[in-house]
Amino acid sequence: MRDLVLRAETVQKVKAMIEDKLIKDNVQTALVIDGAGNILAHCGKDTDGLDAISLAALTAANFGATSQIAKLIGENDFSLLYHKGEKANIHFARIGTELILISIFGDDVSLGLVRVRVEELAAAIKTIFEG
Amino acid sequence: MALIDLGKKEVHCKIVYYGAGRCGKTTNLLYIYNAMSDSDRGKMLTIDTKGDRTLFFDLLPLNLGKISGFDIRIQLYTVPGQVMYEATRKLVLKGVDGLVFVADPLKVRQERNIESLNDLERNVGEHGLDLADMPLVLQYNKRDLVDTPVPTLSVEELEQDLNQKYQVPAYEAIATKGDGVFETLKEISKLTVNYVAKRHLFNR
Ligand SMILES: Nc1nc2c(ncn2[C@@H]2O[C@H](COP(=O)(O)OP(=O)(O)O)[C@@H](O)[C@H]2O)c(=O)[nH]1
Ligand SMILES: [Mg+2]
């Protein structure tokens, strides 16, 4: 892994896209993180109470573990993971090889919408970071 | 792999405490957590090996002040030392920028220390890194045991076993009392930040 150097304009652009595709449609929080657990972008309404650093660290490690599971069943990798809770749901998607997009949303948002939007975002964010 | 956020003027680095099981890695982080003020530390996450889980590590985020106008944010991680948690160790090392190797002075742990250092070398290698090029500090922990009847290794023996090849800074410590804990942290933070800064900040 190389060091990641983020320019202010890049982060602004990514955040604006996430606001437009997810937050405007009631997704509570969205984070872009890297495989080491660093947070590149953090968007959303009620992000104060969230321990984003722990969430990023656990997600990065969990994705690593899931990659190993994928290999055991002959898959290269799982590109997305989803957990449904009673009030909150969380969706994880890979962006390229090094980044992960995390979306946290309530029951007022449909999983279908999140899937479609995340897919659009993943492609766009990948282009921004990887060129 | 560091993250450098030019907008927020922040540098994020990852430092991993490595070593055999029960050598005192978590104790180091707990001491640091308790000694730092709220403004300089984040929440400490501990996932211990009790219970039915697949991932075990500790995480302590710290703010170490400013260098060249950049806020230095460090994330301290520990790995589970037990042989069976090989996969977790490899995951936690992803993107590592600096390493502390904690050694246990008990004579019965002599082989374990050496095996753990070899394991570190190999796992760092699997991430495409060479331990010889990386910031590394040794900590000879539990020096209080030297004054007890249990057989322990002298600092010379530990140096012989663990520091011949790399010849890096080594600190004696009693992590439970905090002796040597901040000395270790300061040295590895300095080496790590320099290592990252050398690549970016100073030649821009
Ligand atoms: N006597 C003594 N015990 C220590 C010292 N540091 C840690 N321990 C003890 O060693 C045990 C294992 O420590 P822990 O930090 O959990 O080890 P880890 O597996 O490396 O995370 C605990 O019972 C600690 O209290 C020390 O400096 N002296
Ligand atoms: Mg521990």
mmCIF file of C-alpha atoms and ligand atoms in Angstrom:
data_model
loop_
_atom_site.group_PDB
_atom_site.id
_atom_site.type_symbol
_atom_site.label_atom_id
_atom_site.label_comp_id
_atom_site.label_asym_id
_atom_site.label_seq_id
_atom_site.Cartn_x
_atom_site.Cartn_y
_atom_site.Cartn_z
ATOM 1 C CA MET A 1 0.000 0.000 0.000
ATOM 2 C CA ARG A 2 1.197 3.477 -0.846
ATOM 3 C CA ASP A 3 0.640 6.543 1.328
ATOM 4 C CA LEU A 4 -2.576 8.274 0.497
ATOM 5 C CA VAL A 5 -2.350 12.016 -0.062
ATOM 6 C CA LEU A 6 -5.755 13.674 -0.073
ATOM 7 C CA ARG A 7 -6.253 17.072 -1.615
ATOM 8 C CA ALA A 8 -8.998 19.305 -0.233
ATOM 9 C CA GLU A 9 -10.698 19.522 -3.653
ATOM 10 C CA THR A 10 -10.796 15.748 -3.982
ATOM 11 C CA VAL A 11 -12.410 15.284 -0.581
ATOM 12 C CA GLN A 12 -14.920 18.066 -1.338
ATOM 13 C CA LYS A 13 -15.868 16.458 -4.629
ATOM 14 C CA VAL A 14 -16.361 13.013 -3.061
ATOM 15 C CA LYS A 15 -18.373 14.458 -0.175
ATOM 16 C CA ALA A 16 -20.611 16.410 -2.542
ATOM 17 C CA MET A 17 -21.364 13.249 -4.511
ATOM 18 C CA ILE A 18 -22.140 11.266 -1.354
ATOM 19 C CA GLU A 19 -24.412 14.057 -0.095
ATOM 20 C CA ASP A 20 -26.230 14.059 -3.392
ATOM 21 C CA LYS A 21 -26.619 10.302 -3.818
ATOM 22 C CA LEU A 22 -27.099 9.108 -0.220
ATOM 23 C CA ILE A 23 -27.518 11.769 2.464
ATOM 24 C CA LYS A 24 -30.199 13.706 0.520
ATOM 25 C CA ASP A 25 -32.249 10.502 0.481
ATOM 26 C CA ASN A 26 -31.995 9.996 4.246
ATOM 27 C CA VAL A 27 -28.947 7.778 4.615
ATOM 28 C CA GLN A 28 -27.722 8.833 8.083
ATOM 29 C CA THR A 29 -23.996 8.481 7.708
ATOM 30 C CA ALA A 30 -21.579 7.524 4.960
ATOM 31 C CA LEU A 31 -17.848 7.019 5.328
ATOM 32 C CA VAL A 32 -15.083 6.319 2.854
ATOM 33 C CA ILE A 33 -12.223 4.428 4.513
ATOM 34 C CA ASP A 34 -9.077 2.657 3.363
ATOM 35 C CA GLY A 35 -7.837 -0.858 4.068
ATOM 36 C CA ALA A 36 -5.724 0.335 6.992
ATOM 37 C CA GLY A 37 -8.782 1.786 8.741
ATOM 38 C CA ASN A 38 -8.159 5.477 7.925
ATOM 39 C CA ILE A 39 -11.176 7.712 7.298
ATOM 40 C CA LEU A 40 -10.973 9.639 4.014
ATOM 41 C CA ALA A 41 -14.423 11.227 4.044
ATOM 42 C CA HIS A 42 -17.194 11.398 6.603
ATOM 43 C CA CYS A 43 -20.676 12.609 5.633
ATOM 44 C CA GLY A 44 -24.027 12.713 7.344
ATOM 45 C CA LYS A 45 -26.406 14.317 9.738
ATOM 46 C CA ASP A 46 -25.990 12.865 13.207
ATOM 47 C CA THR A 47 -22.385 11.833 13.174
ATOM 48 C CA ASP A 48 -21.537 13.175 16.642
ATOM 49 C CA GLY A 49 -22.390 10.119 18.694
ATOM 50 C CA LEU A 50 -20.785 7.689 16.254
ATOM 51 C CA ASP A 51 -17.358 6.284 17.071
ATOM 52 C CA ALA A 52 -16.212 6.525 13.476
ATOM 53 C CA ILE A 53 -12.585 5.585 14.196
ATOM 54 C CA SER A 54 -13.558 2.268 15.787
ATOM 55 C CA LEU A 55 -16.084 1.627 13.031
ATOM 56 C CA ALA A 56 -13.428 2.214 10.364
ATOM 57 C CA ALA A 57 -10.856 -0.012 12.098
ATOM 58 C CA LEU A 58 -13.311 -2.866 12.568
ATOM 59 C CA THR A 59 -14.662 -2.570 9.031
ATOM 60 C CA ALA A 60 -11.185 -2.677 7.511
ATOM 61 C CA ALA A 61 -10.251 -5.756 9.555
ATOM 62 C CA ASN A 62 -13.597 -7.388 8.867
ATOM 63 C CA PHE A 63 -13.258 -6.865 5.120
ATOM 64 C CA GLY A 64 -9.812 -8.415 5.293
ATOM 65 C CA ALA A 65 -11.230 -11.444 7.104
ATOM 66 C CA THR A 66 -14.096 -11.697 4.625
ATOM 67 C CA SER A 67 -11.641 -11.730 1.720
ATOM 68 C CA GLN A 68 -10.043 -14.789 3.272
ATOM 69 C CA ILE A 69 -13.462 -16.439 3.575
ATOM 70 C CA ALA A 70 -14.155 -15.634 -0.078
ATOM 71 C CA LYS A 71 -10.937 -17.382 -1.102
ATOM 72 C CA LEU A 72 -11.936 -20.489 0.879
ATOM 73 C CA ILE A 73 -15.021 -20.894 -1.296
ATOM 74 C CA GLY A 74 -13.226 -20.089 -4.522
ATOM 75 C CA GLU A 75 -14.356 -16.460 -4.810
ATOM 76 C CA ASN A 76 -11.859 -13.710 -5.398
ATOM 77 C CA ASP A 77 -13.568 -11.404 -2.923
ATOM 78 C CA PHE A 78 -17.014 -10.260 -1.762
ATOM 79 C CA SER A 79 -17.610 -6.786 -3.083
ATOM 80 C CA LEU A 80 -20.349 -5.920 -0.603
ATOM 81 C CA LEU A 81 -21.605 -6.805 2.864
ATOM 82 C CA TYR A 82 -24.872 -5.879 4.528
ATOM 83 C CA HIS A 83 -26.112 -6.163 8.108
ATOM 84 C CA LYS A 84 -29.715 -5.553 9.080
ATOM 85 C CA GLY A 85 -30.514 -4.345 12.592
ATOM 86 C CA GLU A 86 -33.786 -3.488 14.318
ATOM 87 C CA LYS A 87 -33.503 0.249 13.730
ATOM 88 C CA ALA A 88 -30.228 0.748 11.910
ATOM 89 C CA ASN A 89 -28.785 -1.027 8.902
ATOM 90 C CA ILE A 90 -25.270 -0.935 7.595
ATOM 91 C CA HIS A 91 -24.003 -1.534 4.082
ATOM 92 C CA PHE A 92 -20.354 -1.920 3.062
ATOM 93 C CA ALA A 93 -19.058 -1.817 -0.504
ATOM 94 C CA ARG A 94 -15.600 -2.085 -1.930
ATOM 95 C CA ILE A 95 -14.347 0.750 -4.098
ATOM 96 C CA GLY A 96 -11.492 -0.543 -6.222
ATOM 97 C CA THR A 97 -8.977 -2.581 -4.294
ATOM 98 C CA GLU A 98 -8.085 -0.273 -1.400
ATOM 99 C CA LEU A 99 -11.198 1.655 -0.352
ATOM 100 C CA ILE A 100 -14.525 0.842 1.306
ATOM 101 C CA LEU A 101 -17.753 2.860 1.360
ATOM 102 C CA ILE A 102 -19.847 2.421 4.538
ATOM 103 C CA SER A 103 -23.510 3.541 4.611
ATOM 104 C CA ILE A 104 -25.665 3.579 7.751
ATOM 105 C CA PHE A 105 -29.408 4.012 7.295
ATOM 106 C CA GLY A 106 -32.764 3.435 8.985
ATOM 107 C CA ASP A 107 -35.889 1.615 7.860
ATOM 108 C CA ASP A 108 -37.101 4.687 6.005
ATOM 109 C CA VAL A 109 -34.523 3.986 3.288
ATOM 110 C CA SER A 110 -34.831 0.983 1.011
ATOM 111 C CA LEU A 111 -31.912 -1.384 0.619
ATOM 112 C CA GLY A 112 -32.531 -1.363 -3.140
ATOM 113 C CA LEU A 113 -31.968 2.366 -3.331
ATOM 114 C CA VAL A 114 -28.793 2.137 -1.281
ATOM 115 C CA ARG A 115 -27.461 -0.652 -3.491
ATOM 116 C CA VAL A 116 -28.039 1.270 -6.696
ATOM 117 C CA ARG A 117 -26.643 4.538 -5.364
ATOM 118 C CA VAL A 118 -23.618 2.874 -3.779
ATOM 119 C CA GLU A 119 -22.829 1.172 -7.036
ATOM 120 C CA GLU A 120 -22.942 4.501 -8.894
ATOM 121 C CA LEU A 121 -20.824 6.146 -6.215
ATOM 122 C CA ALA A 122 -18.263 3.355 -6.087
ATOM 123 C CA ALA A 123 -17.555 3.745 -9.787
ATOM 124 C CA ALA A 124 -17.325 7.535 -9.536
ATOM 125 C CA ILE A 125 -15.174 7.568 -6.386
ATOM 126 C CA LYS A 126 -12.844 4.969 -7.837
ATOM 127 C CA THR A 127 -12.259 7.208 -10.856
ATOM 128 C CA ILE A 128 -11.528 10.182 -8.615
ATOM 129 C CA PHE A 129 -8.997 8.369 -6.454
ATOM 130 C CA GLU A 130 -7.476 5.989 -8.927
ATOM 131 C CA GLY A 131 -7.822 8.123 -12.054
ATOM 132 C CA MET B 1 0.651 3.450 4.866
ATOM 133 C CA ALA B 2 -0.030 6.935 6.152
ATOM 134 C CA LEU B 3 -2.962 9.114 5.214
ATOM 135 C CA ILE B 4 -2.105 12.753 4.583
ATOM 136 C CA ASP B 5 -5.119 15.033 4.462
ATOM 137 C CA LEU B 6 -4.001 18.301 2.913
ATOM 138 C CA GLY B 7 -7.422 19.922 3.409
ATOM 139 C CA LYS B 8 -7.631 19.295 7.138
ATOM 140 C CA LYS B 9 -3.830 19.449 7.504
ATOM 141 C CA GLU B 10 -3.704 16.085 9.270
ATOM 142 C CA VAL B 11 -1.287 13.157 9.075
ATOM 143 C CA HIS B 12 -2.618 9.758 10.191
ATOM 144 C CA CYS B 13 -0.143 6.981 11.019
ATOM 145 C CA LYS B 14 -0.605 3.435 12.244
ATOM 146 C CA ILE B 15 1.694 1.993 14.904
ATOM 147 C CA VAL B 16 1.363 -1.672 15.854
ATOM 148 C CA TYR B 17 2.515 -3.214 19.146
ATOM 149 C CA TYR B 18 3.655 -6.740 18.334
ATOM 150 C CA GLY B 19 4.909 -9.576 20.525
ATOM 151 C CA ALA B 20 4.092 -12.971 21.996
ATOM 152 C CA GLY B 21 0.841 -13.498 23.914
ATOM 153 C CA ARG B 22 0.772 -11.865 27.385
ATOM 154 C CA CYS B 23 3.994 -9.900 26.987
ATOM 155 C CA GLY B 24 2.192 -6.673 27.958
ATOM 156 C CA LYS B 25 0.983 -4.998 24.752
ATOM 157 C CA THR B 26 -2.530 -4.204 25.973
ATOM 158 C CA THR B 27 -1.063 -3.036 29.303
ATOM 159 C CA ASN B 28 1.027 -0.459 27.397
ATOM 160 C CA LEU B 29 -2.058 0.932 25.627
ATOM 161 C CA LEU B 30 -4.112 0.993 28.829
ATOM 162 C CA TYR B 31 -1.403 2.911 30.643
ATOM 163 C CA ILE B 32 -1.177 5.422 27.790
ATOM 164 C CA TYR B 33 -4.957 5.747 27.666
ATOM 165 C CA ASN B 34 -5.185 6.454 31.395
ATOM 166 C CA ALA B 35 -2.317 8.937 31.358
ATOM 167 C CA MET B 36 -3.496 11.081 28.417
ATOM 168 C CA SER B 37 -6.081 13.834 28.686
ATOM 169 C CA ASP B 38 -9.425 13.499 26.884
ATOM 170 C CA SER B 39 -8.436 16.060 24.288
ATOM 171 C CA ASP B 40 -5.416 14.008 23.207
ATOM 172 C CA ARG B 41 -6.950 10.559 23.103
ATOM 173 C CA GLY B 42 -9.900 8.951 21.374
ATOM 174 C CA LYS B 43 -11.945 6.009 22.575
ATOM 175 C CA MET B 44 -9.978 2.863 23.304
ATOM 176 C CA LEU B 45 -11.368 -0.170 21.561
ATOM 177 C CA THR B 46 -10.446 -3.538 23.051
ATOM 178 C CA ILE B 47 -11.577 -6.785 21.571
ATOM 179 C CA ASP B 48 -10.064 -9.481 23.722
ATOM 180 C CA THR B 49 -9.697 -13.137 22.963
ATOM 181 C CA LYS B 50 -12.384 -14.174 25.431
ATOM 182 C CA GLY B 51 -15.621 -15.033 23.711
ATOM 183 C CA ASP B 52 -16.488 -16.298 20.320
ATOM 184 C CA ARG B 53 -15.030 -13.738 17.963
ATOM 185 C CA THR B 54 -12.920 -13.804 14.875
ATOM 186 C CA LEU B 55 -11.137 -10.480 15.233
ATOM 187 C CA PHE B 56 -9.066 -9.461 18.225
ATOM 188 C CA PHE B 57 -7.082 -6.309 18.590
ATOM 189 C CA ASP B 58 -6.878 -3.148 20.649
ATOM 190 C CA LEU B 59 -7.007 0.320 19.146
ATOM 191 C CA LEU B 60 -6.146 3.629 20.774
ATOM 192 C CA PRO B 61 -6.250 6.827 18.685
ATOM 193 C CA LEU B 62 -4.017 9.694 19.898
ATOM 194 C CA ASN B 63 -3.388 13.307 18.912
ATOM 195 C CA LEU B 64 0.284 14.085 19.164
ATOM 196 C CA GLY B 65 0.260 17.805 18.398
ATOM 197 C CA LYS B 66 1.522 19.635 15.333
ATOM 198 C CA ILE B 67 4.567 19.227 13.125
ATOM 199 C CA SER B 68 5.150 21.676 10.254
ATOM 200 C CA GLY B 69 1.555 22.847 10.639
ATOM 201 C CA PHE B 70 0.112 19.341 10.358
ATOM 202 C CA ASP B 71 -1.872 17.687 13.167
ATOM 203 C CA ILE B 72 -0.319 14.324 13.916
ATOM 204 C CA ARG B 73 -2.896 11.603 14.553
ATOM 205 C CA ILE B 74 -1.589 8.208 15.587
ATOM 206 C CA GLN B 75 -3.520 4.988 15.881
ATOM 207 C CA LEU B 76 -1.956 2.469 18.224
ATOM 208 C CA TYR B 77 -2.940 -1.136 17.585
ATOM 209 C CA THR B 78 -2.024 -4.367 19.356
ATOM 210 C CA VAL B 79 -2.134 -7.817 17.826
ATOM 211 C CA PRO B 80 -3.044 -11.067 19.586
ATOM 212 C CA GLY B 81 0.230 -12.909 20.129
ATOM 213 C CA GLN B 82 -1.064 -16.463 20.329
ATOM 214 C CA VAL B 83 0.011 -18.672 17.456
ATOM 215 C CA MET B 84 -3.566 -19.410 16.356
ATOM 216 C CA TYR B 85 -4.342 -15.754 15.620
ATOM 217 C CA GLU B 86 -1.964 -15.538 12.686
ATOM 218 C CA ALA B 87 -4.713 -14.299 10.347
ATOM 219 C CA THR B 88 -5.663 -11.416 12.644
ATOM 220 C CA ARG B 89 -2.027 -10.366 12.994
ATOM 221 C CA LYS B 90 -1.698 -10.143 9.266
ATOM 222 C CA LEU B 91 -4.905 -8.080 8.957
ATOM 223 C CA VAL B 92 -3.866 -5.608 11.649
ATOM 224 C CA LEU B 93 -0.482 -5.079 9.977
ATOM 225 C CA LYS B 94 -2.129 -3.818 6.812
ATOM 226 C CA GLY B 95 -0.942 -0.264 6.224
ATOM 227 C CA VAL B 96 1.402 -0.234 9.248
ATOM 228 C CA ASP B 97 3.831 2.699 9.515
ATOM 229 C CA GLY B 98 5.732 1.860 12.717
ATOM 230 C CA LEU B 99 6.275 -1.101 15.045
ATOM 231 C CA VAL B 100 6.960 -1.715 18.710
ATOM 232 C CA PHE B 101 8.137 -5.211 19.528
ATOM 233 C CA VAL B 102 7.401 -6.028 23.175
ATOM 234 C CA ALA B 103 9.520 -8.805 24.698
ATOM 235 C CA ASP B 104 8.721 -10.922 27.741
ATOM 236 C CA PRO B 105 11.691 -11.447 30.092
ATOM 237 C CA LEU B 106 10.612 -14.841 31.426
ATOM 238 C CA LYS B 107 13.216 -17.436 30.596
ATOM 239 C CA VAL B 108 10.441 -19.856 29.588
ATOM 240 C CA ARG B 109 9.311 -17.314 26.965
ATOM 241 C CA GLN B 110 12.715 -16.964 25.311
ATOM 242 C CA GLU B 111 11.770 -19.049 22.260
ATOM 243 C CA ARG B 112 8.361 -17.377 22.022
ATOM 244 C CA ASN B 113 9.938 -13.940 21.728
ATOM 245 C CA ILE B 114 12.208 -15.092 18.923
ATOM 246 C CA GLU B 115 9.383 -16.871 17.108
ATOM 247 C CA SER B 116 7.196 -13.804 17.397
ATOM 248 C CA LEU B 117 9.891 -11.559 15.904
ATOM 249 C CA ASN B 118 10.347 -14.014 13.027
ATOM 250 C CA ASP B 119 6.586 -14.061 12.565
ATOM 251 C CA LEU B 120 6.575 -10.248 12.434
ATOM 252 C CA GLU B 121 9.295 -10.241 9.796
ATOM 253 C CA ARG B 122 7.368 -12.698 7.685
ATOM 254 C CA ASN B 123 3.991 -10.959 8.030
ATOM 255 C CA VAL B 124 5.422 -7.539 7.244
ATOM 256 C CA GLY B 125 7.065 -9.169 4.223
ATOM 257 C CA GLU B 126 3.698 -10.457 3.041
ATOM 258 C CA HIS B 127 2.510 -6.851 2.888
ATOM 259 C CA GLY B 128 5.470 -6.091 0.639
ATOM 260 C CA LEU B 129 7.492 -4.322 3.362
ATOM 261 C CA ASP B 130 10.932 -4.978 4.761
ATOM 262 C CA LEU B 131 11.265 -4.753 8.536
ATOM 263 C CA ALA B 132 14.809 -3.455 8.131
ATOM 264 C CA ASP B 133 13.470 -0.309 6.420
ATOM 265 C CA MET B 134 10.688 0.337 8.910
ATOM 266 C CA PRO B 135 10.539 2.337 12.141
ATOM 267 C CA LEU B 136 10.994 -0.267 14.881
ATOM 268 C CA VAL B 137 11.533 0.000 18.628
ATOM 269 C CA LEU B 138 12.016 -2.832 21.113
ATOM 270 C CA GLN B 139 10.601 -2.849 24.612
ATOM 271 C CA TYR B 140 11.970 -5.183 27.253
ATOM 272 C CA ASN B 141 8.945 -5.331 29.509
ATOM 273 C CA LYS B 142 8.257 -6.703 32.990
ATOM 274 C CA ARG B 143 11.664 -5.734 34.359
ATOM 275 C CA ASP B 144 10.123 -5.904 37.851
ATOM 276 C CA LEU B 145 10.254 -9.703 37.514
ATOM 277 C CA VAL B 146 14.042 -9.572 37.633
ATOM 278 C CA ASP B 147 13.848 -9.047 41.392
ATOM 279 C CA THR B 148 11.673 -12.131 41.912
ATOM 280 C CA PRO B 149 12.692 -15.798 42.089
ATOM 281 C CA VAL B 150 11.325 -16.601 38.595
ATOM 282 C CA PRO B 151 14.136 -17.126 36.069
ATOM 283 C CA THR B 152 14.376 -14.128 33.731
ATOM 284 C CA LEU B 153 16.514 -13.050 30.808
ATOM 285 C CA SER B 154 19.043 -10.267 31.227
ATOM 286 C CA VAL B 155 18.963 -7.259 28.927
ATOM 287 C CA GLU B 156 22.168 -8.591 27.322
ATOM 288 C CA GLU B 157 20.468 -11.893 26.547
ATOM 289 C CA LEU B 158 17.429 -10.105 25.116
ATOM 290 C CA GLU B 159 19.672 -7.910 22.972
ATOM 291 C CA GLN B 160 21.488 -11.018 21.784
ATOM 292 C CA ASP B 161 18.218 -12.771 20.904
ATOM 293 C CA LEU B 162 16.251 -9.905 19.418
ATOM 294 C CA ASN B 163 18.367 -6.914 18.511
ATOM 295 C CA GLN B 164 21.423 -8.293 16.696
ATOM 296 C CA LYS B 165 19.980 -7.954 13.257
ATOM 297 C CA TYR B 166 18.189 -4.608 13.400
ATOM 298 C CA GLN B 167 20.062 -2.749 16.151
ATOM 299 C CA VAL B 168 17.162 -0.435 16.952
ATOM 300 C CA PRO B 169 16.418 1.602 20.094
ATOM 301 C CA ALA B 170 15.384 -0.617 23.011
ATOM 302 C CA TYR B 171 13.742 0.428 26.276
ATOM 303 C CA GLU B 172 13.374 -1.401 29.555
ATOM 304 C CA ALA B 173 9.850 -1.145 30.910
ATOM 305 C CA ILE B 174 7.410 -2.089 33.635
ATOM 306 C CA ALA B 175 4.206 -1.467 31.726
ATOM 307 C CA THR B 176 1.951 -2.104 34.724
ATOM 308 C CA LYS B 177 3.598 0.838 36.516
ATOM 309 C CA GLY B 178 4.138 2.881 33.378
ATOM 310 C CA ASP B 179 7.938 2.781 33.530
ATOM 311 C CA GLY B 180 9.332 3.030 30.007
ATOM 312 C CA VAL B 181 5.898 3.184 28.391
ATOM 313 C CA PHE B 182 6.067 6.798 27.258
ATOM 314 C CA GLU B 183 9.761 6.532 26.387
ATOM 315 C CA THR B 184 8.826 3.728 23.989
ATOM 316 C CA LEU B 185 5.865 5.644 22.593
ATOM 317 C CA LYS B 186 7.852 8.845 22.107
ATOM 318 C CA GLU B 187 10.645 7.100 20.245
ATOM 319 C CA ILE B 188 8.405 5.110 17.916
ATOM 320 C CA SER B 189 6.208 8.172 17.246
ATOM 321 C CA LYS B 190 9.258 10.245 16.394
ATOM 322 C CA LEU B 191 10.696 7.577 14.088
ATOM 323 C CA THR B 192 7.329 6.973 12.421
ATOM 324 C CA VAL B 193 6.485 10.612 11.843
ATOM 325 C CA ASN B 194 9.970 11.245 10.448
ATOM 326 C CA TYR B 195 9.617 8.230 8.197
ATOM 327 C CA VAL B 196 6.347 9.526 6.770
ATOM 328 C CA ALA B 197 7.399 13.184 6.712
ATOM 329 C CA LYS B 198 10.605 12.381 4.861
ATOM 330 C CA ARG B 199 8.501 11.037 2.025
ATOM 331 C CA HIS B 200 6.070 13.938 1.837
ATOM 332 C CA LEU B 201 6.061 17.040 3.959
ATOM 333 C CA PHE B 202 9.633 18.170 3.764
ATOM 334 C CA ASN B 203 10.131 17.762 0.071
ATOM 335 C CA ARG B 204 7.028 19.529 -1.080
HETATM 336 N N1 LIG C 1 4.897 -8.097 36.524
HETATM 337 C C1 LIG C 1 4.502 -7.494 35.422
HETATM 338 N N2 LIG C 1 3.393 -7.894 34.782
HETATM 339 C C2 LIG C 1 3.023 -7.258 33.665
HETATM 340 C C3 LIG C 1 3.756 -6.170 33.138
HETATM 341 N N3 LIG C 1 3.139 -5.752 31.995
HETATM 342 C C4 LIG C 1 2.060 -6.547 31.835
HETATM 343 N N4 LIG C 1 1.980 -7.453 32.835
HETATM 344 C C5 LIG C 1 0.945 -8.482 33.035
HETATM 345 O O1 LIG C 1 1.039 -9.470 32.021
HETATM 346 C C6 LIG C 1 -0.253 -9.965 31.694
HETATM 347 C C7 LIG C 1 -0.504 -9.878 30.219
HETATM 348 O O2 LIG C 1 -0.518 -8.512 29.832
HETATM 349 P P1 LIG C 1 -1.299 -8.001 28.530
HETATM 350 O O3 LIG C 1 -1.044 -6.544 28.417
HETATM 351 O O4 LIG C 1 -2.700 -8.454 28.559
HETATM 352 O O5 LIG C 1 -0.507 -8.806 27.423
HETATM 353 P P2 LIG C 1 -0.764 -8.880 25.829
HETATM 354 O O6 LIG C 1 -1.242 -10.255 25.546
HETATM 355 O O7 LIG C 1 0.579 -8.645 25.230
HETATM 356 O O8 LIG C 1 -1.753 -7.813 25.463
HETATM 357 C C8 LIG C 1 -1.241 -9.174 32.540
HETATM 358 O O9 LIG C 1 -1.587 -9.914 33.662
HETATM 359 C C9 LIG C 1 -0.457 -7.918 32.900
HETATM 360 O O10 LIG C 1 -0.882 -7.354 34.121
HETATM 361 C C10 LIG C 1 4.931 -5.748 33.843
HETATM 362 O O11 LIG C 1 5.631 -4.802 33.455
HETATM 363 N N5 LIG C 1 5.258 -6.451 34.960
HETATM 364 MG MG MG C 2 -3.693 -8.001 24.535
#
